[in-house]
Short mmCIF file of C-alpha atoms in Angstrom, two decimals:
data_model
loop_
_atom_site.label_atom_id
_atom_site.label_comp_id
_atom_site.label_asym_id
_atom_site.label_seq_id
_atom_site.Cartn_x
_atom_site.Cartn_y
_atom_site.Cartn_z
CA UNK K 289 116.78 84.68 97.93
CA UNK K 290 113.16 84.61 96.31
CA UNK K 291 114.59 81.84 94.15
CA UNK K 292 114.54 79.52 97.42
CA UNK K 293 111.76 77.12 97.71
CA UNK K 294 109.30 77.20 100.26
CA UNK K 295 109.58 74.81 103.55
CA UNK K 296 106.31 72.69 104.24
CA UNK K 297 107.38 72.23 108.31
CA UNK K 298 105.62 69.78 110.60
CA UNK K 299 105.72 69.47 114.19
CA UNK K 300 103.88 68.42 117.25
CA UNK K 301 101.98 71.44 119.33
CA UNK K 302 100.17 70.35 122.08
CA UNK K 303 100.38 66.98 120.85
CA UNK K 304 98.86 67.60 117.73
CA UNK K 305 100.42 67.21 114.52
CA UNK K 306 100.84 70.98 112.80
CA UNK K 307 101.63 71.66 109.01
CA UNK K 308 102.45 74.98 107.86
CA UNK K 309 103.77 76.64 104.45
CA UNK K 310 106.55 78.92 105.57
CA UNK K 311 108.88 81.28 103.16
CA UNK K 312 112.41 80.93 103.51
CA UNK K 313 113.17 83.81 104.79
CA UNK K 314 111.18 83.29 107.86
CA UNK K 315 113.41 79.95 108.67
CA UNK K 316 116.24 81.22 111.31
CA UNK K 317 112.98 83.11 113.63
CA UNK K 318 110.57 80.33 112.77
CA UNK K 319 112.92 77.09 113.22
CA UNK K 320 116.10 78.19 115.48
CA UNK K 321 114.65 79.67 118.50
CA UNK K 322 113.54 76.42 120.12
CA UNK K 323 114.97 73.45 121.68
CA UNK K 324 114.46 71.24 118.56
CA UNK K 325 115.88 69.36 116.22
CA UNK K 326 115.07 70.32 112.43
CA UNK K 327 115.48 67.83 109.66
CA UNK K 328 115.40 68.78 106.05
CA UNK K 329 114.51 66.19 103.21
CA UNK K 330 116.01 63.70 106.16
CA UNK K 331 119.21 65.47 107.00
CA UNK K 332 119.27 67.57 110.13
CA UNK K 333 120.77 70.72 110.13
CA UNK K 334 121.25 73.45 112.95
CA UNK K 335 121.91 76.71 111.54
CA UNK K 336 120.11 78.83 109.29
CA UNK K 337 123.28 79.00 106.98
CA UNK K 338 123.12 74.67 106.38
CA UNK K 339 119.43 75.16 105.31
CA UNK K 340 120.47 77.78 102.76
CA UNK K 341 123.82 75.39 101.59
CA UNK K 342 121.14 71.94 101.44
CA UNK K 343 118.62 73.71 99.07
CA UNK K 344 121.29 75.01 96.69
CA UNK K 345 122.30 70.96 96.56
CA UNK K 346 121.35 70.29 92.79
CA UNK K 347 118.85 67.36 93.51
CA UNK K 348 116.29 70.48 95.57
CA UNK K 349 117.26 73.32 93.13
CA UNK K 350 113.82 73.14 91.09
CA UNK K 351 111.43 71.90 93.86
CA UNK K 352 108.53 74.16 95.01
CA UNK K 353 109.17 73.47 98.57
CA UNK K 354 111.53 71.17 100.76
CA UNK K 355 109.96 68.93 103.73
CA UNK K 356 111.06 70.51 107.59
CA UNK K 357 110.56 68.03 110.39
CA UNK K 358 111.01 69.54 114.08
CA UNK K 359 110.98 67.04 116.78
CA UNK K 360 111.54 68.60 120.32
CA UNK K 361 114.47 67.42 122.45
CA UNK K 362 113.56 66.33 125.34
CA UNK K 363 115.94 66.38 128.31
CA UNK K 364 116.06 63.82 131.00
CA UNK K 365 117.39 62.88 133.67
#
């Protein structure tokens, strides 16, 4: 899996905006343990095994790293 690219994630904590450099291998600790909702190069995915199937998609084979948004869900009521 070293042939992956890396995932350049952003999210809010606190309020602030975060960016961080993660390896792909860190993905299903680092972006499937919370309530949010992860969105790859614009398409959201929920498992770690649809992040592994988008960045064998020819058009992100030979990029150095793919862009993660997490937004929280927020529930309401």
């Amino acid at each position: 899996m070293s042939d992956l690219p890396k995932l350049k994630v952003t999210h809010l904590i606190d309020g602030q905006r975060s960016e961080e450099m993660i390896d792909f291998e860190q993905a299903p600790h680092f972006l499937f343990n919370y309530d949010v909702i992860v969105a790859v190069e614009g398409e959201v995915i929920r498992t770690y095994e649809e992040l592994v199937q988008l960045a064998s998609w020819d058009r992100f084979k030979d990029r150095d790293f793919l862009e993660v948004q997490m937004e929280t869900v927020i529930a309401g009521g």
